[in-house]
PDB file of C-alpha atoms in Angstrom:
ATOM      1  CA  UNK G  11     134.046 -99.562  39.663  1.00 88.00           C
ATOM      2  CA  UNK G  12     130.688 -97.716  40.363  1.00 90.00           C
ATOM      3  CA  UNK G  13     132.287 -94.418  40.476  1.00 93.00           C
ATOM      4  CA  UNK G  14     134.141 -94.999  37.204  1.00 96.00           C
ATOM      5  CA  UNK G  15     131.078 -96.449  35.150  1.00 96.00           C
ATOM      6  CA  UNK G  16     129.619 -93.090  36.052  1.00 96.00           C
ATOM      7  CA  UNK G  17     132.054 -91.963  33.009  1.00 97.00           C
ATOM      8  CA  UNK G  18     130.976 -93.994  30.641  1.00 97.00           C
ATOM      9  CA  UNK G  19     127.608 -93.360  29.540  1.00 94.00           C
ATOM     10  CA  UNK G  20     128.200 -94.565  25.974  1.00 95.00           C
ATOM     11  CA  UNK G  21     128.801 -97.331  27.086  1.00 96.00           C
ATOM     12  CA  UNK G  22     125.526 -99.821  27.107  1.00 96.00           C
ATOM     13  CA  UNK G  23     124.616-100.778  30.857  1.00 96.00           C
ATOM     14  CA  UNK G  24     124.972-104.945  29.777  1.00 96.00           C
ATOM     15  CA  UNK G  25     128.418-104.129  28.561  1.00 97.00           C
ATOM     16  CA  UNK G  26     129.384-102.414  32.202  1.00 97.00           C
ATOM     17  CA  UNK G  27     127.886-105.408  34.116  1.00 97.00           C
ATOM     18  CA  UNK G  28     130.008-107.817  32.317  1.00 97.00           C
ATOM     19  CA  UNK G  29     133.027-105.347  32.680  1.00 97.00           C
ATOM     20  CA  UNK G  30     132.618-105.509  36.209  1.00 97.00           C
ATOM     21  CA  UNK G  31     132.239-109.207  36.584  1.00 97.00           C
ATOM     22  CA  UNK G  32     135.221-110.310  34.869  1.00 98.00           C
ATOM     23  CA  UNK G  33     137.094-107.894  36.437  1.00 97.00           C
ATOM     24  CA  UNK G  34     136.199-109.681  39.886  1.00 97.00           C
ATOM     25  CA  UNK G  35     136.885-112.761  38.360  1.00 97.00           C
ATOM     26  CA  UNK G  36     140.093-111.737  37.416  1.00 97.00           C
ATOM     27  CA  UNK G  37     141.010-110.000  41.118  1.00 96.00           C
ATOM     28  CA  UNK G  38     143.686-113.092  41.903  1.00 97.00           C
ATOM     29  CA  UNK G  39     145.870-111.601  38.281  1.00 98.00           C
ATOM     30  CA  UNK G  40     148.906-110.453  40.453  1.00 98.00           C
ATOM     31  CA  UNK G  41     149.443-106.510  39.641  1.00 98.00           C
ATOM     32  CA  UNK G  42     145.513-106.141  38.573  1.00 98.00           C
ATOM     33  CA  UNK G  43     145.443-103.139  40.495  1.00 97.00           C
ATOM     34  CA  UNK G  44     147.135-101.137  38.132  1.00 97.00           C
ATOM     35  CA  UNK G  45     145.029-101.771  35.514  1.00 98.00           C
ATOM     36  CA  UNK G  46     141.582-100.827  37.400  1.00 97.00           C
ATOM     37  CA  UNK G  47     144.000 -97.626  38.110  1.00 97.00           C
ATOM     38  CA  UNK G  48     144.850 -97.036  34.285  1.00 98.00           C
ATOM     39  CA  UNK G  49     141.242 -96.927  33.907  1.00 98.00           C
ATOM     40  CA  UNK G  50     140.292 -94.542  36.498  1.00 97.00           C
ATOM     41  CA  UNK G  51     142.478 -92.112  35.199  1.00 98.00           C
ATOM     42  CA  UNK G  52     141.360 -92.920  31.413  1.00 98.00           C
ATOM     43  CA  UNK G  53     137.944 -92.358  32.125  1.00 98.00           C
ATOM     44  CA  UNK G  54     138.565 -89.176  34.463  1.00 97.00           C
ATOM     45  CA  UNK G  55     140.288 -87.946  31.473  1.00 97.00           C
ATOM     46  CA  UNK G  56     137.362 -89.020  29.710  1.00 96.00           C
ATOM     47  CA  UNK G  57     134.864 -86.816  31.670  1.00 95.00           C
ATOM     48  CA  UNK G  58     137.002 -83.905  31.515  1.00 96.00           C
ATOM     49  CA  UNK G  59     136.917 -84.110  27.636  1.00 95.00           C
ATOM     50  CA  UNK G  60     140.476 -84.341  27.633  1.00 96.00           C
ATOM     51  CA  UNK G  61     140.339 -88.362  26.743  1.00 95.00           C
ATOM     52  CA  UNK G  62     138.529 -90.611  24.378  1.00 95.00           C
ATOM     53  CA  UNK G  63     136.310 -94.170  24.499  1.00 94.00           C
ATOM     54  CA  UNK G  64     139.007 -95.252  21.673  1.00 93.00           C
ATOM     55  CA  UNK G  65     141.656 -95.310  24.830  1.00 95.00           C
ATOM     56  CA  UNK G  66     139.285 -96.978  27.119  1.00 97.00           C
ATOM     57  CA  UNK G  67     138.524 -99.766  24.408  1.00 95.00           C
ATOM     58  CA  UNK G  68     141.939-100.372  24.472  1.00 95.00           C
ATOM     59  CA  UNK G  69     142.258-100.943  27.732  1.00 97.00           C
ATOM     60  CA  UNK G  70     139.625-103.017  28.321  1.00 98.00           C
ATOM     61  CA  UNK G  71     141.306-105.527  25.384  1.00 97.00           C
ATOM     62  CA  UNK G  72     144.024-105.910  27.523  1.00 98.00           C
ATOM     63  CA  UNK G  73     141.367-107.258  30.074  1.00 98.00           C
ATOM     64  CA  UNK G  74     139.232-109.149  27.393  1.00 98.00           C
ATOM     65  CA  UNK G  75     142.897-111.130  26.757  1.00 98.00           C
ATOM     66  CA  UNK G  76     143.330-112.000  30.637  1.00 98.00           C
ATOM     67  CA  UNK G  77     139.638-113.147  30.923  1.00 98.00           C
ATOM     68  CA  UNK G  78     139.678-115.133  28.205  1.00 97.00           C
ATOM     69  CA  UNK G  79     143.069-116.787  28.706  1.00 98.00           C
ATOM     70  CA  UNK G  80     141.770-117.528  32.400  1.00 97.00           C
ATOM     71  CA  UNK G  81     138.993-119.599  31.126  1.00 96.00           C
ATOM     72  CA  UNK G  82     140.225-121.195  28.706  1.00 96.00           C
ATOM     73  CA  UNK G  83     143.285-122.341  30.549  1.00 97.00           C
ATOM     74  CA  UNK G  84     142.603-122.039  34.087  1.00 96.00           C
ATOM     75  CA  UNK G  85     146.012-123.457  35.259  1.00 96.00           C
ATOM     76  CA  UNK G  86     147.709-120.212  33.811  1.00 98.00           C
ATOM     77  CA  UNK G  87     149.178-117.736  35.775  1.00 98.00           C
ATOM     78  CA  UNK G  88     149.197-114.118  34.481  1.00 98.00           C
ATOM     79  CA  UNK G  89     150.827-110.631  35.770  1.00 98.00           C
ATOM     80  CA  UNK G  90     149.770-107.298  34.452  1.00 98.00           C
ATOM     81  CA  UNK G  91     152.342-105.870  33.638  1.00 98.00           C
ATOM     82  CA  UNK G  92     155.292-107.678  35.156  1.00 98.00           C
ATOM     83  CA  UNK G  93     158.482-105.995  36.486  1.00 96.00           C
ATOM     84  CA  UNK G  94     161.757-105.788  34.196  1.00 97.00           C
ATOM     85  CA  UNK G  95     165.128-105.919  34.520  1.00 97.00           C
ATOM     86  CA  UNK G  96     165.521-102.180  34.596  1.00 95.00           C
ATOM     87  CA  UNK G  97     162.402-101.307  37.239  1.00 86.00           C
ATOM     88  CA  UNK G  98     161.454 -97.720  35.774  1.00 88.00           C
ATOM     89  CA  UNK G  99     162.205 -99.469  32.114  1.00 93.00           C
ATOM     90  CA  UNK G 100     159.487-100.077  29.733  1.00 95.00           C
ATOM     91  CA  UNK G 101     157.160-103.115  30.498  1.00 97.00           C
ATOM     92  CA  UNK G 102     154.703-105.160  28.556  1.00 98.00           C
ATOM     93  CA  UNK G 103     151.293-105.831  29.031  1.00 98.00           C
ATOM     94  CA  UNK G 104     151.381-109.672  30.124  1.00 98.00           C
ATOM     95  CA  UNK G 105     153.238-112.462  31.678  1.00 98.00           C
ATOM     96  CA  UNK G 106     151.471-115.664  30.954  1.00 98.00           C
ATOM     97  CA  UNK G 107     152.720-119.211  32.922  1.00 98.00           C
ATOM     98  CA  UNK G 108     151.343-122.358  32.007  1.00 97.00           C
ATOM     99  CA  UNK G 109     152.925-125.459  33.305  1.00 96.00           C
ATOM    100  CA  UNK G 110     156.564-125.371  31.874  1.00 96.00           C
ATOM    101  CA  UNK G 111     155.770-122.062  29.587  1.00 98.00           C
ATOM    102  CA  UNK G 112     156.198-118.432  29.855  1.00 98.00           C
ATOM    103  CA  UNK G 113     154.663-115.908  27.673  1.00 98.00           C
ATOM    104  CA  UNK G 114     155.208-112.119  27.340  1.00 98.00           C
ATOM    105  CA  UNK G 115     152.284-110.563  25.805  1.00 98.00           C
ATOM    106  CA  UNK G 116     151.983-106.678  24.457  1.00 98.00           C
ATOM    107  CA  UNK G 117     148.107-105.858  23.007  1.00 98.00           C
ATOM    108  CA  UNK G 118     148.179-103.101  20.668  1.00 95.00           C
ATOM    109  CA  UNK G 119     145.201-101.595  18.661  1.00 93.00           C
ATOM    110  CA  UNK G 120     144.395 -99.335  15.903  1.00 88.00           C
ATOM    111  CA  UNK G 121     142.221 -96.417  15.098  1.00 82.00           C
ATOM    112  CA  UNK G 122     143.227 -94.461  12.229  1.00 66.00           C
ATOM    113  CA  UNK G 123     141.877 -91.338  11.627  1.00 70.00           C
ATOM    114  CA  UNK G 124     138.920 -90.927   8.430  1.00 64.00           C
ATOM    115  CA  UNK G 125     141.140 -88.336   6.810  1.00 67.00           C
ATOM    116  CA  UNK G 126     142.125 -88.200   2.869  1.00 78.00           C
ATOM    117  CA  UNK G 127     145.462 -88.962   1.094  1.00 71.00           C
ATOM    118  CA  UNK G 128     146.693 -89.416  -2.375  1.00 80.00           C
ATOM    119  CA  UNK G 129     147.874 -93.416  -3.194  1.00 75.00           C
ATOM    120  CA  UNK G 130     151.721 -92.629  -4.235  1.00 76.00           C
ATOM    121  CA  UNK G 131     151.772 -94.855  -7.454  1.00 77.00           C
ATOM    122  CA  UNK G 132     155.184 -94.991  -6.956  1.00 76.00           C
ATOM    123  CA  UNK G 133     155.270 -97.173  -4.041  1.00 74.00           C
ATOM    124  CA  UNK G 134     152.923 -99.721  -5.466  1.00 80.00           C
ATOM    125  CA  UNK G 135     153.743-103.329  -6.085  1.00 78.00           C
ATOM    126  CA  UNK G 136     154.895-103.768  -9.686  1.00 83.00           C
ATOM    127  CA  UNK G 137     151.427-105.701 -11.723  1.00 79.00           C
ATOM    128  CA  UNK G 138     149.273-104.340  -8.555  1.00 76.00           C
ATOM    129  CA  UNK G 139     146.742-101.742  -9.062  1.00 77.00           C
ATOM    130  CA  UNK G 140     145.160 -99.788  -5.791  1.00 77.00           C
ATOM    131  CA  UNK G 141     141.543 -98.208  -6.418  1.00 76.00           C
ATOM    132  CA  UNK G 142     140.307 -96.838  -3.173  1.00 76.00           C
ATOM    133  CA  UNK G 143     139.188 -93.610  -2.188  1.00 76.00           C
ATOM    134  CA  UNK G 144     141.536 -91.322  -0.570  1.00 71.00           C
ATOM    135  CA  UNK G 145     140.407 -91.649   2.932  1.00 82.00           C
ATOM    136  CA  UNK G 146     140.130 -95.611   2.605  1.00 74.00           C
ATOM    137  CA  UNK G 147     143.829 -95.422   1.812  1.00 75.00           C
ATOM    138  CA  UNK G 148     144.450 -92.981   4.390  1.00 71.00           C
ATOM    139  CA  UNK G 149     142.848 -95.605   7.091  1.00 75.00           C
ATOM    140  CA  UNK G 150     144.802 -98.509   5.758  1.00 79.00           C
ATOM    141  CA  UNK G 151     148.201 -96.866   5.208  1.00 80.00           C
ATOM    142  CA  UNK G 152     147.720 -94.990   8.629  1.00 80.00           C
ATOM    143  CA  UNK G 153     147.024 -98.631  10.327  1.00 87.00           C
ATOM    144  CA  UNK G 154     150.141 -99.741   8.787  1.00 87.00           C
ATOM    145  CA  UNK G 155     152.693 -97.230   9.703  1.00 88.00           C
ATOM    146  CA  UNK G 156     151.077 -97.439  13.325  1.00 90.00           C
ATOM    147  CA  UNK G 157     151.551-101.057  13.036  1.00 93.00           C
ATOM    148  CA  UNK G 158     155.161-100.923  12.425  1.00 94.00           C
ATOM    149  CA  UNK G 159     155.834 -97.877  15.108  1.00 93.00           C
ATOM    150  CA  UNK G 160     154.216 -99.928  17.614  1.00 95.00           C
ATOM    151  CA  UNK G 161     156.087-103.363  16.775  1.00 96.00           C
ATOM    152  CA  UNK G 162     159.630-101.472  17.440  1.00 96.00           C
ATOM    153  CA  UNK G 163     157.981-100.740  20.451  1.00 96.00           C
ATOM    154  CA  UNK G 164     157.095-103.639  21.587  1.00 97.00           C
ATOM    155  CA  UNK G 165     160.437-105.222  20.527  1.00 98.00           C
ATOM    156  CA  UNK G 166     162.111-102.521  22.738  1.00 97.00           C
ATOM    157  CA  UNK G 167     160.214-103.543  25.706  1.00 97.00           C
ATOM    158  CA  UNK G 168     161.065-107.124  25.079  1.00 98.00           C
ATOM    159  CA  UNK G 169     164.578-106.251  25.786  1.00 97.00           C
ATOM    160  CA  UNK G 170     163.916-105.353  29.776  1.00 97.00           C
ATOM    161  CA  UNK G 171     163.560-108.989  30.386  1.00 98.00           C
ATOM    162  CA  UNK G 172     165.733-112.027  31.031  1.00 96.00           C
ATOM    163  CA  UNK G 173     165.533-115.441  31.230  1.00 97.00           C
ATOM    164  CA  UNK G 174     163.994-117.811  28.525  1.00 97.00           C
ATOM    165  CA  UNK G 175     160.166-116.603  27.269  1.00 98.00           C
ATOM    166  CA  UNK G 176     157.685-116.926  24.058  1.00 98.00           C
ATOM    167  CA  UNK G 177     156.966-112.777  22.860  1.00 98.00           C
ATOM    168  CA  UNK G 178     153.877-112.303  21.608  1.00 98.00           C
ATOM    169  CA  UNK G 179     152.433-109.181  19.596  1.00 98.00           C
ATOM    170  CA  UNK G 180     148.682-109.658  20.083  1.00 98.00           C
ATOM    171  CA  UNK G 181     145.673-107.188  18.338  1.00 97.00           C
ATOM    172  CA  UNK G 182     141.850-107.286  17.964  1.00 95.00           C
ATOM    173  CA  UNK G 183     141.006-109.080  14.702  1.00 93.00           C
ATOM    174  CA  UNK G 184     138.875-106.452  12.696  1.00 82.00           C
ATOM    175  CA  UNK G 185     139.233-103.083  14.873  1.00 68.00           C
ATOM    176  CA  UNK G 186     140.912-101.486  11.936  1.00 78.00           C
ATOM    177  CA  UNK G 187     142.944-104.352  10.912  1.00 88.00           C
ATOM    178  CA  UNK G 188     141.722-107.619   9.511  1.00 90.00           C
ATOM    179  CA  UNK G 189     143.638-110.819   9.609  1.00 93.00           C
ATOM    180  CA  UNK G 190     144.940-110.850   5.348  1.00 93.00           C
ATOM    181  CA  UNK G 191     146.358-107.663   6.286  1.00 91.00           C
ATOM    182  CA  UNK G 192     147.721-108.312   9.568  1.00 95.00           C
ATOM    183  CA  UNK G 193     149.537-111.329   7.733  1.00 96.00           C
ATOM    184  CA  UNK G 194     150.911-109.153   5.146  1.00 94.00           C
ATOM    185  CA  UNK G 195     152.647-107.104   7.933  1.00 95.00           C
ATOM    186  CA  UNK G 196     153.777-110.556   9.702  1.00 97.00           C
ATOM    187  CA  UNK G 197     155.392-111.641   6.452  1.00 97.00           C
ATOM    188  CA  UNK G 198     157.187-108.011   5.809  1.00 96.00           C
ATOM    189  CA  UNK G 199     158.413-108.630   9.719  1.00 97.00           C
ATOM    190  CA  UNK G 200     159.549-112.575   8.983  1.00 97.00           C
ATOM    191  CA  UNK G 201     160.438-111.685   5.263  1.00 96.00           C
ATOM    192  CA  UNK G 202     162.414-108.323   5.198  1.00 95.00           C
ATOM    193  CA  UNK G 203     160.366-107.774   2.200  1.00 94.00           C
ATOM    194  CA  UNK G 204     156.043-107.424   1.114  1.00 93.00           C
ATOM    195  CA  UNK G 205     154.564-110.298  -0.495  1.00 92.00           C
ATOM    196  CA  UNK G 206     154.067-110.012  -4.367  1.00 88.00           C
ATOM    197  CA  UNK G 207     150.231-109.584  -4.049  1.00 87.00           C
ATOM    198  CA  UNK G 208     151.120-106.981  -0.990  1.00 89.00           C
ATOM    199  CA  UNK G 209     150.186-103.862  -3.126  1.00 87.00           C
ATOM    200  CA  UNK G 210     150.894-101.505  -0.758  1.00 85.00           C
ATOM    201  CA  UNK G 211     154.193-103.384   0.264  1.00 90.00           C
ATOM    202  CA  UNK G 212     156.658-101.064  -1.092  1.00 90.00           C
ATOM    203  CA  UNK G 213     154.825 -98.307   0.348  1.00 86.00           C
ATOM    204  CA  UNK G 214     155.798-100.177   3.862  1.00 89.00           C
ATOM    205  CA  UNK G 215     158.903-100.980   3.369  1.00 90.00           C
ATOM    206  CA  UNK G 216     159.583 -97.131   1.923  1.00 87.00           C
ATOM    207  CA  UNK G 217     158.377 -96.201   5.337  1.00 85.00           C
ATOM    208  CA  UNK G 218     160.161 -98.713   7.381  1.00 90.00           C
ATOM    209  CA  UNK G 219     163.405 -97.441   7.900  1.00 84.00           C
ATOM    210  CA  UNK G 220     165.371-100.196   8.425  1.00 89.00           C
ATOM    211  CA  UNK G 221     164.757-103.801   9.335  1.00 93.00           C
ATOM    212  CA  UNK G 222     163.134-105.114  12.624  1.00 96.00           C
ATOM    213  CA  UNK G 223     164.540-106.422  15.153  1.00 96.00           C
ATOM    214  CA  UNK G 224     163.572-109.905  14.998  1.00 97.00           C
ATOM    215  CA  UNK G 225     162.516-110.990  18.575  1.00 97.00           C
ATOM    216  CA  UNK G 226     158.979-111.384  18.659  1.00 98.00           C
ATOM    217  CA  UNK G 227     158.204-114.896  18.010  1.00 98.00           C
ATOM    218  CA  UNK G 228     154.631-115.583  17.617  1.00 98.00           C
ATOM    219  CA  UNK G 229     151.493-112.681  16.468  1.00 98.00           C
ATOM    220  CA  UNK G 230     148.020-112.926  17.908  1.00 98.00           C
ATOM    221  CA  UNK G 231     144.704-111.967  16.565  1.00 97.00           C
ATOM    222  CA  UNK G 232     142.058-112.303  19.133  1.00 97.00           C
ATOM    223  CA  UNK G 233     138.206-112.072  17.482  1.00 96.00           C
ATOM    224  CA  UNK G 234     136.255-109.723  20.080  1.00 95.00           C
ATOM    225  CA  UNK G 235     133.114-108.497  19.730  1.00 92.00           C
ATOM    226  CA  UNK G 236     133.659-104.516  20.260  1.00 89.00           C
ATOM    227  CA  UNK G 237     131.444-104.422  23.574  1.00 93.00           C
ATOM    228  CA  UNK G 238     131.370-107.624  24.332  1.00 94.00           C
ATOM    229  CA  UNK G 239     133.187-110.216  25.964  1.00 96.00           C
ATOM    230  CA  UNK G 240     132.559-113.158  23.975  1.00 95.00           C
ATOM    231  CA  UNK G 241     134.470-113.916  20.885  1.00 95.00           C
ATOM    232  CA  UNK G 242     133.197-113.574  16.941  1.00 93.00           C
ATOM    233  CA  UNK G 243     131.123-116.501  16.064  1.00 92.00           C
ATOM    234  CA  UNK G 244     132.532-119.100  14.161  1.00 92.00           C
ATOM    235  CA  UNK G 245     136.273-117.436  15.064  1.00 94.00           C
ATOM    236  CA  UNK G 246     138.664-118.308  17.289  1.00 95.00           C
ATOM    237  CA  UNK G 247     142.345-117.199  18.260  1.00 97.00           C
ATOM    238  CA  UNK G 248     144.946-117.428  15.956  1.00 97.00           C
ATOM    239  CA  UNK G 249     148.678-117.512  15.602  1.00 98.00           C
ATOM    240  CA  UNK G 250     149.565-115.878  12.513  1.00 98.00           C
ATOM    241  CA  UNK G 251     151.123-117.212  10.207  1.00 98.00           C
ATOM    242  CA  UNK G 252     152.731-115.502   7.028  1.00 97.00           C
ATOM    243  CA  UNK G 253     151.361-118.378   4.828  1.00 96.00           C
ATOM    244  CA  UNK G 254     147.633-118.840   5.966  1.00 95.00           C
ATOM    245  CA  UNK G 255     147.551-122.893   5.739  1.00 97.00           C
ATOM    246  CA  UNK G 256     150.273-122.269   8.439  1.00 98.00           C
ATOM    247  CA  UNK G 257     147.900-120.827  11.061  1.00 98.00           C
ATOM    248  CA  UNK G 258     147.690-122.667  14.096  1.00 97.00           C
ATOM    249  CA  UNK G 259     144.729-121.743  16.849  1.00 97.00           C
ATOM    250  CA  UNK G 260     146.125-120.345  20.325  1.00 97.00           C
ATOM    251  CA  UNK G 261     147.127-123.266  22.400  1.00 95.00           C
ATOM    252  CA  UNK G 262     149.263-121.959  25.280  1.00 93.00           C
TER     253      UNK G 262
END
């Protein structure tokens, strides 16, 4: 780890410490390997300016997940990314045991670029006005259409696995996407169609192409501080709900 933490200098030296503590902690994950590989080659990309912190960060959620799921259920046994059906096939990020439960888990996050765009009034929710300036919508319409590339994703890797398992779409609560918003997606994805107060719904569905598939039966939000290991204050993990009341906090 010495030799990669070399590459981050952004990072602040607190941040690196705890990096490297949990990631000792979490040495027994089977497959844990690859991830401390991903990273060398992120950050080696990194140093030769041909990579970015942004793909670091996300990395180092999918580490943030396994660390906290370890201590908060310590019974739990996780694989990084666990082998398919098909070997060479696509695979997802997690397998998560816990005593007669098994969990496939795919982290995705979201950095849209600070460019500008022009609201299409067209594809906004009938009684719904959108006042935001252009790069504002550019962020949260970008977010969105990421969102639903990387859910077909996701549901595609779900399909290199058999046997009987909970799928699980997780993100970082507030990198880009806050948790109203998040649930707007989850109720286009449960719905087939935007909430009423959605005003940007129509815009989605516009750009959705066609329906999802269906499979992925319970969305994530997980409350990280950006360098940090600890949670929000006052927040905890959530199961998303399309109807907020409906929320239920992450009990495995």
């Amino acid at each position: 780890m010495e030799k990669i933490f070399t590459r981050l200098e952004r990072f602040p030296s607190q941040f690196l410490k705890e990096l490297d503590v949990v990631y000792r902690d979490c040495k027994h994950v089977t497959n844990i390997s690859s991830w401390d590989t991903r990273l060398d080659q992120l950050t080696s990309a990194l140093a030769k300016k041909k990579g970015t912190y942004r793909q670091v960060e996300d990395h180092i959620f999918e580490l943030k997940i396994i660390n906290h799921l370890l201590k908060s259920f310590p019974d739990c046994v996780i694989t990084y990314e666990p082998k398919g059906v098909i070997q060479d096939g696509k695979k997802c990020d997690l397998e998560i045991n816990y005593q007669d439960k098994r969990y496939l888990v795919e982290a995705k996050c979201f950095h849209p670029e600070w460019e500008k765009a022009k609201i299409p009034k067209q594809h906004i929710a009938k009684n719904n006005t959108v006042i935001m300036p252009g790069e504002l919508y550019h962020a949260y319409q970008a977010t969105r259409g990421h969102l639903v590339a990387e859910t077909r994703d996701t549901e595609q890797k779900f399909t290199n696995y058999d046997g009987k398992f909970i799928s699980v779409l997780a993100i970082p609560e507030g990198f880009h996407l806050d948790i109203e918003d998040f649930r707007d997606f989850v109720f286009i994805y449960r719905e087939g169609k935007p909430r009423t107060d959605d005003p940007l719904g129509p815009m989605t569905m516009h750009n959705l192409g066609g329906p999802f598939e269906g499979t992925i039966d319970q969305f994530w939000t997980f409350p990280f501080l950006q360098e940090n290991f600890l949670l929000e204050a006052n927040k905890k993990i959530k199961i998303i709900d399309p109807l907020m009341h409906l929320d239920k906090n992450l009990e495995l």
